[in-house]
Coordinates of N, CA and C in Angstrom, one line a residue:
X19 N -27.0 -50.8 -33.6 CA -26.3 -49.7 -34.2 C -26.6 -48.5 -33.3
X20 N -25.5 -47.7 -33.0 CA -25.6 -46.5 -32.2 C -26.1 -45.4 -33.1
X21 N -27.2 -44.8 -32.6 CA -27.8 -43.7 -33.3 C -27.3 -42.3 -32.9
X22 N -27.0 -42.2 -31.6 CA -26.4 -41.0 -31.1 C -25.9 -41.1 -29.7
X23 N -25.0 -40.2 -29.4 CA -24.4 -40.1 -28.0 C -24.6 -38.6 -27.6
X24 N -25.0 -38.5 -26.3 CA -25.1 -37.1 -25.7 C -24.6 -37.1 -24.3
X25 N -24.1 -35.9 -23.9 CA -23.7 -35.8 -22.5 C -24.2 -34.4 -22.0
X26 N -24.2 -34.2 -20.7 CA -24.6 -33.0 -20.1 C -24.0 -32.9 -18.7
X27 N -23.6 -31.7 -18.3 CA -23.0 -31.4 -17.0 C -23.9 -30.2 -16.4
X28 N -24.3 -30.4 -15.2 CA -25.1 -29.4 -14.5 C -24.5 -29.0 -13.2
X29 N -24.4 -27.8 -12.9 CA -23.9 -27.3 -11.6 C -25.0 -27.5 -10.5
X30 N -24.6 -28.1 -9.4 CA -25.6 -28.3 -8.4 C -26.1 -27.0 -7.8
X31 N -25.2 -26.0 -7.7 CA -25.6 -24.7 -7.2 C -26.7 -24.1 -8.0
X32 N -26.7 -24.3 -9.3 CA -27.8 -23.8 -10.2 C -29.1 -24.5 -9.9
X33 N -29.1 -25.8 -9.7 CA -30.3 -26.5 -9.4 C -30.8 -26.1 -8.0
X34 N -29.8 -26.0 -7.0 CA -30.2 -25.6 -5.7 C -30.9 -24.2 -5.7
X35 N -30.4 -23.3 -6.6 CA -31.1 -22.0 -6.7 C -32.5 -22.2 -7.3
X36 N -32.7 -23.1 -8.2 CA -34.0 -23.3 -8.8 C -35.0 -24.0 -7.8
X37 N -34.5 -24.8 -6.9 CA -35.3 -25.5 -5.9 C -35.7 -24.7 -4.7
X38 N -34.8 -23.7 -4.4 CA -35.1 -22.8 -3.3 C -36.3 -21.9 -3.6
X39 N -37.1 -21.7 -2.6 CA -38.2 -20.7 -2.7 C -39.4 -21.3 -3.3
X40 N -40.4 -20.5 -3.5 CA -41.8 -21.0 -4.0 C -41.8 -21.6 -5.4
X41 N -40.8 -21.2 -6.2 CA -40.8 -21.8 -7.6 C -40.2 -23.2 -7.6
X42 N -39.7 -23.7 -6.5 CA -39.0 -24.9 -6.5 C -39.9 -26.1 -6.9
X43 N -41.1 -26.2 -6.4 CA -42.0 -27.3 -6.7 C -42.4 -27.2 -8.2
X44 N -42.6 -26.0 -8.6 CA -43.0 -25.8 -10.1 C -41.9 -26.2 -11.0
X45 N -40.6 -26.0 -10.6 CA -39.5 -26.4 -11.3 C -39.4 -28.0 -11.4
X46 N -39.7 -28.6 -10.2 CA -39.7 -30.1 -10.2 C -40.8 -30.6 -11.1
X47 N -42.0 -30.0 -11.0 CA -43.1 -30.5 -11.9 C -42.8 -30.3 -13.3
X48 N -42.0 -29.3 -13.7 CA -41.6 -29.1 -15.1 C -40.6 -30.1 -15.6
X49 N -39.7 -30.4 -14.7 CA -38.5 -31.3 -15.1 C -38.9 -32.8 -14.9
X50 N -39.4 -33.1 -13.7 CA -39.6 -34.5 -13.4 C -41.0 -35.0 -13.8
X51 N -41.1 -36.3 -14.3 CA -42.3 -36.9 -14.5 C -43.0 -37.3 -13.2
X52 N -44.3 -37.6 -13.2 CA -44.9 -38.0 -11.9 C -44.2 -39.2 -11.3
X53 N -43.8 -40.2 -12.0 CA -43.1 -41.3 -11.5 C -41.7 -40.9 -10.9
X54 N -41.0 -40.0 -11.5 CA -39.8 -39.5 -11.0 C -40.0 -38.7 -9.7
X55 N -41.0 -37.9 -9.7 CA -41.3 -37.1 -8.5 C -41.7 -38.1 -7.3
X56 N -42.4 -39.2 -7.6 CA -42.7 -40.2 -6.6 C -41.4 -40.9 -6.1
X57 N -40.5 -41.2 -7.0 CA -39.2 -41.8 -6.6 C -38.4 -40.8 -5.7
X58 N -38.4 -39.5 -6.1 CA -37.7 -38.5 -5.4 C -38.3 -38.4 -4.0
X59 N -39.6 -38.4 -3.9 CA -40.3 -38.2 -2.6 C -40.0 -39.4 -1.7
X60 N -39.9 -40.6 -2.3 CA -39.6 -41.8 -1.5 C -38.2 -41.8 -0.8
X61 N -37.4 -40.9 -1.3 CA -36.0 -40.8 -0.8 C -36.0 -39.8 0.4
X62 N -37.1 -39.2 0.7 CA -37.3 -38.4 2.0 C -36.3 -37.3 2.1
X63 N -36.0 -36.6 1.0 CA -35.1 -35.4 1.0 C -33.6 -35.8 0.9
X64 N -33.3 -37.0 0.9 CA -31.9 -37.4 0.8 C -31.3 -37.0 -0.6
X65 N -30.3 -36.2 -0.6 CA -29.6 -35.8 -1.8 C -30.6 -35.3 -2.9
X66 N -31.6 -34.6 -2.5 CA -32.6 -34.1 -3.4 C -32.0 -33.3 -4.6
X67 N -31.1 -32.4 -4.3 CA -30.5 -31.6 -5.3 C -29.7 -32.4 -6.3
X68 N -29.0 -33.4 -5.8 CA -28.2 -34.3 -6.7 C -29.2 -35.1 -7.6
X69 N -30.3 -35.6 -7.0 CA -31.3 -36.4 -7.8 C -31.9 -35.5 -8.9
X70 N -32.4 -34.3 -8.6 CA -33.0 -33.5 -9.6 C -32.0 -33.1 -10.7
X71 N -30.8 -32.7 -10.2 CA -29.7 -32.3 -11.2 C -29.4 -33.5 -12.1
X72 N -29.3 -34.7 -11.5 CA -28.9 -35.8 -12.3 C -30.0 -36.1 -13.4
X73 N -31.3 -36.0 -13.0 CA -32.4 -36.3 -13.9 C -32.4 -35.2 -15.0
X74 N -32.1 -33.9 -14.6 CA -32.1 -32.9 -15.6 C -31.0 -33.1 -16.6
X75 N -29.8 -33.4 -16.1 CA -28.6 -33.7 -17.0 C -28.9 -34.9 -17.9
X76 N -29.5 -35.9 -17.4 CA -29.9 -37.1 -18.2 C -30.8 -36.8 -19.3
X77 N -31.8 -36.0 -19.0 CA -32.8 -35.6 -20.1 C -32.1 -34.7 -21.1
X78 N -31.3 -33.8 -20.7 CA -30.5 -33.1 -21.7 C -29.6 -34.0 -22.6
X79 N -28.9 -34.9 -21.9 CA -28.1 -35.8 -22.7 C -28.8 -36.7 -23.6
X80 N -30.0 -37.2 -23.2 CA -30.9 -38.0 -24.1 C -31.3 -37.2 -25.3
X81 N -31.8 -35.9 -25.1 CA -32.2 -35.1 -26.2 C -31.1 -34.8 -27.2
X82 N -29.9 -34.7 -26.7 CA -28.7 -34.5 -27.5 C -28.4 -35.7 -28.3
X83 N -28.5 -36.9 -27.7 CA -28.3 -38.2 -28.3 C -29.3 -38.4 -29.4
X84 N -30.5 -38.0 -29.2 CA -31.6 -38.1 -30.2 C -31.4 -37.1 -31.4
X85 N -30.6 -36.1 -31.1 CA -30.4 -35.1 -32.2 C -31.5 -34.0 -32.3
X86 N -32.3 -33.9 -31.2 CA -33.4 -33.0 -31.3 C -33.3 -31.8 -30.3
X87 N -32.6 -32.0 -29.2 CA -32.6 -31.0 -28.2 C -34.0 -31.1 -27.5
X88 N -34.1 -30.3 -26.5 CA -35.4 -30.2 -25.8 C -36.2 -29.1 -26.5
X89 N -37.4 -29.5 -26.9 CA -38.3 -28.6 -27.7 C -39.5 -29.3 -28.2
X90 N -39.8 -29.1 -29.4 CA -41.1 -29.5 -30.0 C -41.2 -31.0 -30.1
X91 N -40.2 -31.7 -30.4 CA -40.2 -33.2 -30.6 C -40.1 -33.9 -29.3
X92 N -39.1 -33.5 -28.5 CA -38.9 -34.2 -27.2 C -38.9 -33.1 -26.1
X93 N -39.8 -33.3 -25.1 CA -39.8 -32.4 -24.0 C -39.3 -33.1 -22.7
X94 N -39.1 -32.3 -21.7 CA -38.6 -32.9 -20.4 C -39.6 -34.0 -19.9
X95 N -40.9 -33.8 -20.1 CA -41.8 -34.8 -19.6 C -41.9 -36.1 -20.4
X96 N -41.3 -36.0 -21.6 CA -41.2 -37.2 -22.5 C -40.2 -38.2 -22.1
X97 N -39.2 -37.7 -21.4 CA -38.0 -38.6 -21.0 C -38.1 -38.9 -19.5
X98 N -38.1 -40.2 -19.2 CA -38.3 -40.6 -17.8 C -37.1 -41.5 -17.5
X99 N -36.4 -41.1 -16.3 CA -35.3 -41.9 -15.9 C -35.6 -42.4 -14.5
X100 N -35.8 -43.7 -14.4 CA -36.1 -44.3 -13.1 C -34.9 -45.3 -12.8
X101 N -35.1 -46.2 -11.9 CA -34.0 -47.1 -11.5 C -34.6 -48.6 -11.6
X102 N -33.7 -49.5 -12.0 CA -34.1 -50.9 -11.9 C -33.8 -51.4 -10.5
X103 N -34.0 -52.7 -10.2 CA -33.8 -53.3 -8.9 C -32.5 -53.1 -8.3
X104 N -31.5 -53.0 -9.2 CA -30.1 -52.8 -8.7 C -29.7 -51.3 -8.5
X105 N -30.6 -50.4 -8.9 CA -30.4 -49.0 -8.8 C -29.9 -48.3 -10.1
X106 N -29.7 -49.1 -11.1 CA -29.1 -48.7 -12.4 C -30.2 -47.8 -13.1
X107 N -29.8 -46.6 -13.6 CA -30.8 -45.8 -14.3 C -31.4 -46.4 -15.5
X108 N -32.7 -46.4 -15.7 CA -33.4 -46.9 -16.8 C -34.2 -45.8 -17.5
X109 N -34.0 -45.6 -18.7 CA -34.6 -44.5 -19.4 C -35.6 -45.0 -20.4
X110 N -36.8 -44.3 -20.4 CA -37.8 -44.6 -21.4 C -38.4 -43.3 -21.9
X111 N -38.9 -43.4 -23.2 CA -39.6 -42.2 -23.7 C -41.1 -42.4 -23.7
X112 N -41.8 -41.4 -23.6 CA -43.3 -41.5 -23.7 C -43.7 -42.0 -25.0
X113 N -44.9 -42.6 -25.1 CA -45.4 -43.2 -26.3 C -45.6 -42.0 -27.4
X114 N -46.1 -40.9 -26.9 CA -46.3 -39.7 -27.8 C -44.9 -39.3 -28.4
X115 N -43.9 -39.3 -27.6 CA -42.6 -38.9 -28.1 C -42.1 -39.9 -29.1
X116 N -42.2 -41.2 -28.8 CA -41.8 -42.2 -29.7 C -42.5 -42.1 -31.1
X117 N -43.8 -41.7 -31.0 CA -44.5 -41.5 -32.3 C -44.0 -40.3 -33.0
X118 N -43.7 -39.2 -32.3 CA -43.2 -38.0 -33.0 C -41.8 -38.3 -33.6
X119 N -41.0 -39.2 -33.0 CA -39.7 -39.6 -33.6 C -39.8 -40.6 -34.7
X120 N -41.0 -41.2 -34.9 CA -41.2 -42.2 -35.9 C -40.7 -43.6 -35.5
X121 N -40.6 -43.8 -34.2 CA -40.1 -45.1 -33.7 C -41.3 -46.0 -33.7
X122 N -41.1 -47.2 -34.1 CA -42.2 -48.2 -34.0 C -42.2 -48.8 -32.6
X123 N -43.1 -49.6 -32.3 CA -43.2 -50.3 -31.0 C -42.6 -51.7 -31.0
X124 N -41.6 -51.9 -31.9 CA -41.0 -53.2 -32.0 C -40.0 -53.5 -30.9
X125 N -39.7 -52.6 -30.0 CA -38.8 -52.8 -28.9 C -37.3 -52.8 -29.4
X126 N -37.1 -52.3 -30.6 CA -35.7 -52.3 -31.0 C -34.9 -51.1 -30.6
X127 N -35.5 -50.1 -30.0 CA -34.8 -48.9 -29.6 C -34.4 -49.0 -28.1
X128 N -33.2 -48.6 -27.7 CA -32.8 -48.6 -26.4 C -32.1 -47.3 -26.1
X129 N -32.2 -46.8 -24.9 CA -31.5 -45.6 -24.4 C -30.8 -46.0 -23.2
X130 N -29.4 -45.9 -23.2 CA -28.6 -46.2 -22.1 C -28.2 -44.9 -21.5
X131 N -28.3 -44.8 -20.1 CA -27.9 -43.6 -19.4 C -27.0 -43.9 -18.3
X132 N -26.0 -43.1 -18.1 CA -25.1 -43.2 -16.9 C -25.1 -41.8 -16.3
X133 N -25.2 -41.8 -14.9 CA -25.2 -40.6 -14.1 C -24.0 -40.6 -13.2
X134 N -23.5 -39.4 -13.0 CA -22.4 -39.2 -12.0 C -22.6 -38.0 -11.2
X135 N -22.1 -37.9 -10.0 CA -22.2 -36.8 -9.2 C -20.9 -36.5 -8.5
X136 N -20.6 -35.2 -8.2 CA -19.5 -34.8 -7.4 C -20.1 -33.8 -6.4
X137 N -19.2 -33.2 -5.6 CA -19.7 -32.2 -4.7 C -20.3 -31.0 -5.3
X138 N -20.0 -30.7 -6.6 CA -20.5 -29.5 -7.3 C -21.2 -29.7 -8.6
X139 N -21.1 -30.9 -9.1 CA -21.7 -31.2 -10.4 C -22.5 -32.5 -10.5
X140 N -23.4 -32.6 -11.4 CA -24.1 -33.8 -11.8 C -23.8 -33.9 -13.3
X141 N -23.5 -35.1 -13.8 CA -23.2 -35.4 -15.2 C -24.0 -36.6 -15.7
X142 N -24.3 -36.6 -17.0 CA -25.0 -37.7 -17.6 C -24.5 -37.9 -19.0
X143 N -24.4 -39.2 -19.3 CA -24.1 -39.6 -20.7 C -25.3 -40.5 -21.2
X144 N -25.7 -40.3 -22.4 CA -26.8 -41.1 -23.0 C -26.3 -41.7 -24.3
X145 N -26.7 -42.9 -24.6 CA -26.4 -43.5 -25.9 C -27.8 -44.1 -26.4
X146 N -28.2 -43.7 -27.6 CA -29.4 -44.2 -28.2 C -28.9 -45.3 -29.2
X147 N -29.6 -46.4 -29.0 CA -29.2 -47.6 -29.8 C -30.4 -48.2 -30.5
X148 N -30.2 -48.7 -31.7 CA -31.3 -49.5 -32.3 C -30.7 -50.8 -32.7
X149 N -31.4 -51.8 -32.1 CA -31.0 -53.2 -32.4 C -31.5 -53.7 -33.7
X150 N -30.8 -54.5 -34.4 CA -31.2 -55.1 -35.6 C -32.5 -55.9 -35.4
X151 N -33.5 -55.7 -36.3 CA -34.7 -56.5 -36.2 C -34.9 -57.4 -37.4

């Protein structure tokens, strides 16, 4: 059963402005989880702005799909978007966030994420699904 659908669109110029200067690393630490920062670093600067913008858009889309927005129940560090072996984005929530949402650990919850980029934008769509148990 689909619980929610969310989407978000981010201007790359906005993220470029956030990453430029001394506050750039602080912005990345606020938005990206340690594993996401490690993945970004492994890319050796290739398309860094697109990577960060895509993750930011994905986290906003997931929060919208959850119906919470970014705030007290779901924070940016609670949503992690990595990649599987084929490069497909895989989204997981932190254990603390799952507890705040009242989700059990039965594995019935899934979050599907799709990312897109253009020369000027990054976009994400998220679908939160609960399988019948």
